[in-house]
PDB file of C-alpha atoms in Angstrom:
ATOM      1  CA  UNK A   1     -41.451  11.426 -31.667  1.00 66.00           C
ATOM      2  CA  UNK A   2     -43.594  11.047 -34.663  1.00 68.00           C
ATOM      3  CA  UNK A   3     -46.786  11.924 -32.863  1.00 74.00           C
ATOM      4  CA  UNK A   4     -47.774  15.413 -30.998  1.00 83.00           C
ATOM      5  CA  UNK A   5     -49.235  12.875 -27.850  1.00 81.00           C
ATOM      6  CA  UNK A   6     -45.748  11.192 -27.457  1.00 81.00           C
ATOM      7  CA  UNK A   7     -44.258  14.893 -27.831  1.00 83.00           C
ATOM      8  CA  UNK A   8     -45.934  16.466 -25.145  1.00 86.00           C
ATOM      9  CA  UNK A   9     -46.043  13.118 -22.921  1.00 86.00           C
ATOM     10  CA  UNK A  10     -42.306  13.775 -23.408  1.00 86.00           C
ATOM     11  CA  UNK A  11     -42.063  17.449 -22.354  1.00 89.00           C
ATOM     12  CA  UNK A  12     -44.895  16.876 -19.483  1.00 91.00           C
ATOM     13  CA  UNK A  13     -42.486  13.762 -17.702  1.00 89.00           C
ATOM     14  CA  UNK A  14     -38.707  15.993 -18.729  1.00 90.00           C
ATOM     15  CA  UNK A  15     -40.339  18.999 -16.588  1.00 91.00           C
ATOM     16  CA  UNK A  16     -41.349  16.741 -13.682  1.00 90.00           C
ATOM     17  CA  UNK A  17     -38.272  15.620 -13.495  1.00 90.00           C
ATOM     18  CA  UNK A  18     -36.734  18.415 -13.581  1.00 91.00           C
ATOM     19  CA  UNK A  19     -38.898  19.781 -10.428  1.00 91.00           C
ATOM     20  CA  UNK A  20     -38.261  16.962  -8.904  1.00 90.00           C
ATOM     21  CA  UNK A  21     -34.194  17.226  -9.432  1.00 89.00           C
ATOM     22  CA  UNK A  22     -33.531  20.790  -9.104  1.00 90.00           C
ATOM     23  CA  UNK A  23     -31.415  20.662  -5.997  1.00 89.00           C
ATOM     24  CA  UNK A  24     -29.139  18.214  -7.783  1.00 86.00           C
ATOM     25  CA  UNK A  25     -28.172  21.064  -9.992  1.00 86.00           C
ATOM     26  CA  UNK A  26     -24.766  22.097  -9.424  1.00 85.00           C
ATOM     27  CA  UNK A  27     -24.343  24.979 -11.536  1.00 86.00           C
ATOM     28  CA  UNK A  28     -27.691  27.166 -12.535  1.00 86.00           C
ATOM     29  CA  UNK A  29     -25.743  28.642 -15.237  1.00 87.00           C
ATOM     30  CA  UNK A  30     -25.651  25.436 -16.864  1.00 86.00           C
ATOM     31  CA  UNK A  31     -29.293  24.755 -16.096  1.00 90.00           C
ATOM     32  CA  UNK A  32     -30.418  24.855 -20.290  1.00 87.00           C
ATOM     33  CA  UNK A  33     -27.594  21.952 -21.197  1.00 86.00           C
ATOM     34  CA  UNK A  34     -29.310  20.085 -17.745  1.00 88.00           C
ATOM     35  CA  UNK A  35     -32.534  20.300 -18.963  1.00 89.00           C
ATOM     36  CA  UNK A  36     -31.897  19.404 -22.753  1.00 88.00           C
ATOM     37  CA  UNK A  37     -30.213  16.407 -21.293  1.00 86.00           C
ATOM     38  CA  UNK A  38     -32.808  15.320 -19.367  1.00 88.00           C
ATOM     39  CA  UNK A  39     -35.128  16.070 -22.415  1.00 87.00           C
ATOM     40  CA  UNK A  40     -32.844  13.972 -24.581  1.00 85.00           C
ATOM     41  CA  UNK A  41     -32.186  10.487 -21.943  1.00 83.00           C
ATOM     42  CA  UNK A  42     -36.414  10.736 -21.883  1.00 84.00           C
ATOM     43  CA  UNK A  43     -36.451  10.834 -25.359  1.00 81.00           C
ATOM     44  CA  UNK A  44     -33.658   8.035 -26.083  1.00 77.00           C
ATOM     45  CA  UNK A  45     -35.295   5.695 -23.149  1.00 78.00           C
ATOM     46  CA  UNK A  46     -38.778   6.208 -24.893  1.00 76.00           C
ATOM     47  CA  UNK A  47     -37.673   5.304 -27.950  1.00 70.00           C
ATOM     48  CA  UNK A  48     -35.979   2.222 -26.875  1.00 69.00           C
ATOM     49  CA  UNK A  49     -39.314   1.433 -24.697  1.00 67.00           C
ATOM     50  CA  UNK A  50     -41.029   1.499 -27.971  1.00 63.00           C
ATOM     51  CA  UNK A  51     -38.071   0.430 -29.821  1.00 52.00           C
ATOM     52  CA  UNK A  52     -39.127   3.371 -33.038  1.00 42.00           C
ATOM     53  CA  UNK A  53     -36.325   5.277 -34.880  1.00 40.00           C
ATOM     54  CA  UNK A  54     -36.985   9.009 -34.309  1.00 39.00           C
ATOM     55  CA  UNK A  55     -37.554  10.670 -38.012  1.00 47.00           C
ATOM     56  CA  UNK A  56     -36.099  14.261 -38.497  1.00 49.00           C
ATOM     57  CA  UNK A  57     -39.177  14.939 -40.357  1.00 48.00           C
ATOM     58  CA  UNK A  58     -39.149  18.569 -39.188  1.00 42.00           C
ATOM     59  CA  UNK A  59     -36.725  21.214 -38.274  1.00 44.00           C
ATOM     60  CA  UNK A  60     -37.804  24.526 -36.092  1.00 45.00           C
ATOM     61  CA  UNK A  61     -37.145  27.745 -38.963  1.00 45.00           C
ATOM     62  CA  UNK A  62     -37.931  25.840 -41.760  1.00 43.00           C
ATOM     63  CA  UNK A  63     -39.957  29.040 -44.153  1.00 44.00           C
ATOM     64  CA  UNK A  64     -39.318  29.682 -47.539  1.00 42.00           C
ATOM     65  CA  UNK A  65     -37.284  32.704 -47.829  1.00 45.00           C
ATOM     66  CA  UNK A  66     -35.716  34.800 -50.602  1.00 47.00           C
ATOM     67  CA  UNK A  67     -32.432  33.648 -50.759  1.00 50.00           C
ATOM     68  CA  UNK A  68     -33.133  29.890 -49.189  1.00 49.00           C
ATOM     69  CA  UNK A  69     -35.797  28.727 -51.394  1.00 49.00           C
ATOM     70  CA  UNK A  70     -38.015  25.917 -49.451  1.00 43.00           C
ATOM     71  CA  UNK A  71     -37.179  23.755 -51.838  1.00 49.00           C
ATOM     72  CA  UNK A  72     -33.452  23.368 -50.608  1.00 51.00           C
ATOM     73  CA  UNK A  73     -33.792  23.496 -46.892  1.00 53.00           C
ATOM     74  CA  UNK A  74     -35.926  20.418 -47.768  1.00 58.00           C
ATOM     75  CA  UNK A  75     -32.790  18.858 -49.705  1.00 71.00           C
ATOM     76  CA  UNK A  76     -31.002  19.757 -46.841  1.00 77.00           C
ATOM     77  CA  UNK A  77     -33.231  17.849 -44.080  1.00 79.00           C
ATOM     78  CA  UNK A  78     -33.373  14.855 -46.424  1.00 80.00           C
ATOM     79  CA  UNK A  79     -29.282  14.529 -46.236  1.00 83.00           C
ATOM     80  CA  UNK A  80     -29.553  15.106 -43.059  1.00 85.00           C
ATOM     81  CA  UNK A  81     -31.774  12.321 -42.164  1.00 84.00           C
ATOM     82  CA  UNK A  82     -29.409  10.321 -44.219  1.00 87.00           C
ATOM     83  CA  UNK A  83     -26.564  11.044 -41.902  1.00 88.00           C
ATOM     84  CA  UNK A  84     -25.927   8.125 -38.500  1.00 89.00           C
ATOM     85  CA  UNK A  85     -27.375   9.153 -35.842  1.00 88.00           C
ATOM     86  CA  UNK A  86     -24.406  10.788 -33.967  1.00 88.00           C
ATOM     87  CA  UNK A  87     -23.815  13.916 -36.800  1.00 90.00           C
ATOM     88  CA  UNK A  88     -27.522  14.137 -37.174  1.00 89.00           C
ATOM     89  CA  UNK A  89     -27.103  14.896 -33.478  1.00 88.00           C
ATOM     90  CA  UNK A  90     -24.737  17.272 -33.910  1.00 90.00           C
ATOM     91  CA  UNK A  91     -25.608  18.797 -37.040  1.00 89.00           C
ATOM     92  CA  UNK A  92     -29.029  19.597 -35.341  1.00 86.00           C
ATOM     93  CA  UNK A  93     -27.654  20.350 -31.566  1.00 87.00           C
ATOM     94  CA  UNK A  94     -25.127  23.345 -32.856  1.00 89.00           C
ATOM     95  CA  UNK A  95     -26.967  24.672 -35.899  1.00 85.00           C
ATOM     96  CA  UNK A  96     -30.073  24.485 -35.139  1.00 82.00           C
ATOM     97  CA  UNK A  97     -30.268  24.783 -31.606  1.00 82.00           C
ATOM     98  CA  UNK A  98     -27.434  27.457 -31.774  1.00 83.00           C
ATOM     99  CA  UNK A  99     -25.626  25.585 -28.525  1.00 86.00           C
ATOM    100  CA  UNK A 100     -21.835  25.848 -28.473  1.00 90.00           C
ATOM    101  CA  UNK A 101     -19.108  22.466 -28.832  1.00 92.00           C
ATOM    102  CA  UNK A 102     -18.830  22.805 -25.232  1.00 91.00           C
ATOM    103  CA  UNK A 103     -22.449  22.725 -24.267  1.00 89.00           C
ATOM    104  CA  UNK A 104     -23.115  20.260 -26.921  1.00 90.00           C
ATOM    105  CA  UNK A 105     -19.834  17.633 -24.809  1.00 90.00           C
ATOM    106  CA  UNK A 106     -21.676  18.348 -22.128  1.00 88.00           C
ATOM    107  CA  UNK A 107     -25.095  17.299 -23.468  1.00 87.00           C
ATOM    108  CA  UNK A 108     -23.386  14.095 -25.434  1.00 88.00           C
ATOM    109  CA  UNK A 109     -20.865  13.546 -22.522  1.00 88.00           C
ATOM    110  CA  UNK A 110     -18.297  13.509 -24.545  1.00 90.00           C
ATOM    111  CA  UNK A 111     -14.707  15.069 -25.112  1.00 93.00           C
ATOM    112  CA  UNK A 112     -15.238  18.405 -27.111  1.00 93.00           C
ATOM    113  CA  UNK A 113     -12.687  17.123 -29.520  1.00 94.00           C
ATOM    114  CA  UNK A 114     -15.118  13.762 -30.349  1.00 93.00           C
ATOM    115  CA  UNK A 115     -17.443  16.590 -30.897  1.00 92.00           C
ATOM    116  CA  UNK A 116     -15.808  18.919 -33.455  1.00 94.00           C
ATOM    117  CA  UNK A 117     -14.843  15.741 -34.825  1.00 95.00           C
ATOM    118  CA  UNK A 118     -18.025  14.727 -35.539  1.00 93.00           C
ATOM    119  CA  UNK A 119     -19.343  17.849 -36.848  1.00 93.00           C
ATOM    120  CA  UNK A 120     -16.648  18.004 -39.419  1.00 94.00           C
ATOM    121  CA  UNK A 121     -17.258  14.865 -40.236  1.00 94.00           C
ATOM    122  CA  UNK A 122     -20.949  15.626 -40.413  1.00 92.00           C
ATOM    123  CA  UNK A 123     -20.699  18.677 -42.504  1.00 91.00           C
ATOM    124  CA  UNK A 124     -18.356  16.675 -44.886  1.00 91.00           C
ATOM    125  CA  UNK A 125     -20.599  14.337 -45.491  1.00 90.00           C
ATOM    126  CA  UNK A 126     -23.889  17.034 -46.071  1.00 87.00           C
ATOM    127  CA  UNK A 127     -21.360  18.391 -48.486  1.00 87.00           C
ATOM    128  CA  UNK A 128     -20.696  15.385 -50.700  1.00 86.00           C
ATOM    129  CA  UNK A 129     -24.397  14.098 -50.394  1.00 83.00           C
ATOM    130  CA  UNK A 130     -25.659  17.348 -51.377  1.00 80.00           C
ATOM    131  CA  UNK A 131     -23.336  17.921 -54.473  1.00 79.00           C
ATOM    132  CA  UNK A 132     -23.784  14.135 -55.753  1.00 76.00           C
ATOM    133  CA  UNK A 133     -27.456  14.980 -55.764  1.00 68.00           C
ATOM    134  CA  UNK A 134     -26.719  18.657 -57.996  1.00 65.00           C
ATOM    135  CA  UNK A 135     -25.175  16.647 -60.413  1.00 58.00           C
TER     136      UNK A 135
END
């Protein structure tokens, strides 16, 4: 949200209205995929209010490890921010976030196939990107 005020503003008003619209959940199995879609339509509708692109400046796990030097997990969020928005969405939703293609058509409300579609498509591209900028 590029600021930690607009961050929290944004968890503080996706948890009140998730109080507030807890009987309207059908299934309480499915009650992570509700929430992260409530988390995301706040996040899309404040963005449009303030009409601001949403920088993936920073993924969650980011460290420097042995065998994944820091240096190319940066790399790799740089092609990712370089992706449309839709595969950054997905890129970030299933590897990131660890949700499955089926929570992530539920999130996106869209067909699972669109889905795997664009994550193929997504990785492709990370693929290419990243190997034109090895050479």
């Amino acid at each position: 949200m590029k600021n930690e005020n607009d961050a929290l503003d944004l968890v503080q008003d996706t948890v009140y209205k998730a109080l507030i619209s807890i009987k309207k959940l059908k299934d309480p199995n499915h009650f992570s995929t509700w929430l992260t879609q409530i988390l995301i339509n706040k996040a899309l509708n404040l963005i449009k209010k303030n009409k601001r692109i949403v920088p993936l400046t920073e993924i969650e796990g980011v460290r420097n490890e042995e065998n994944h030097p820091l240096e190319d997990k940066i790399d790799l969020v740089e092609a990712i921010k370089r992706l449309e928005k839709q595969y950054q969405t997905v890129i970030i939703l299933r590897y990131y976030k660890d949700l499955t293609i089926k929570q992530i058509a539920e999130i996106l409300k869209c067909p699972e196939g669109t889905v795997k579609t664009n994550l193929h498509r997504a990785v492709s591209k990370l693929k290419l990107d990243l190997r034109k900028e090895c050479i």
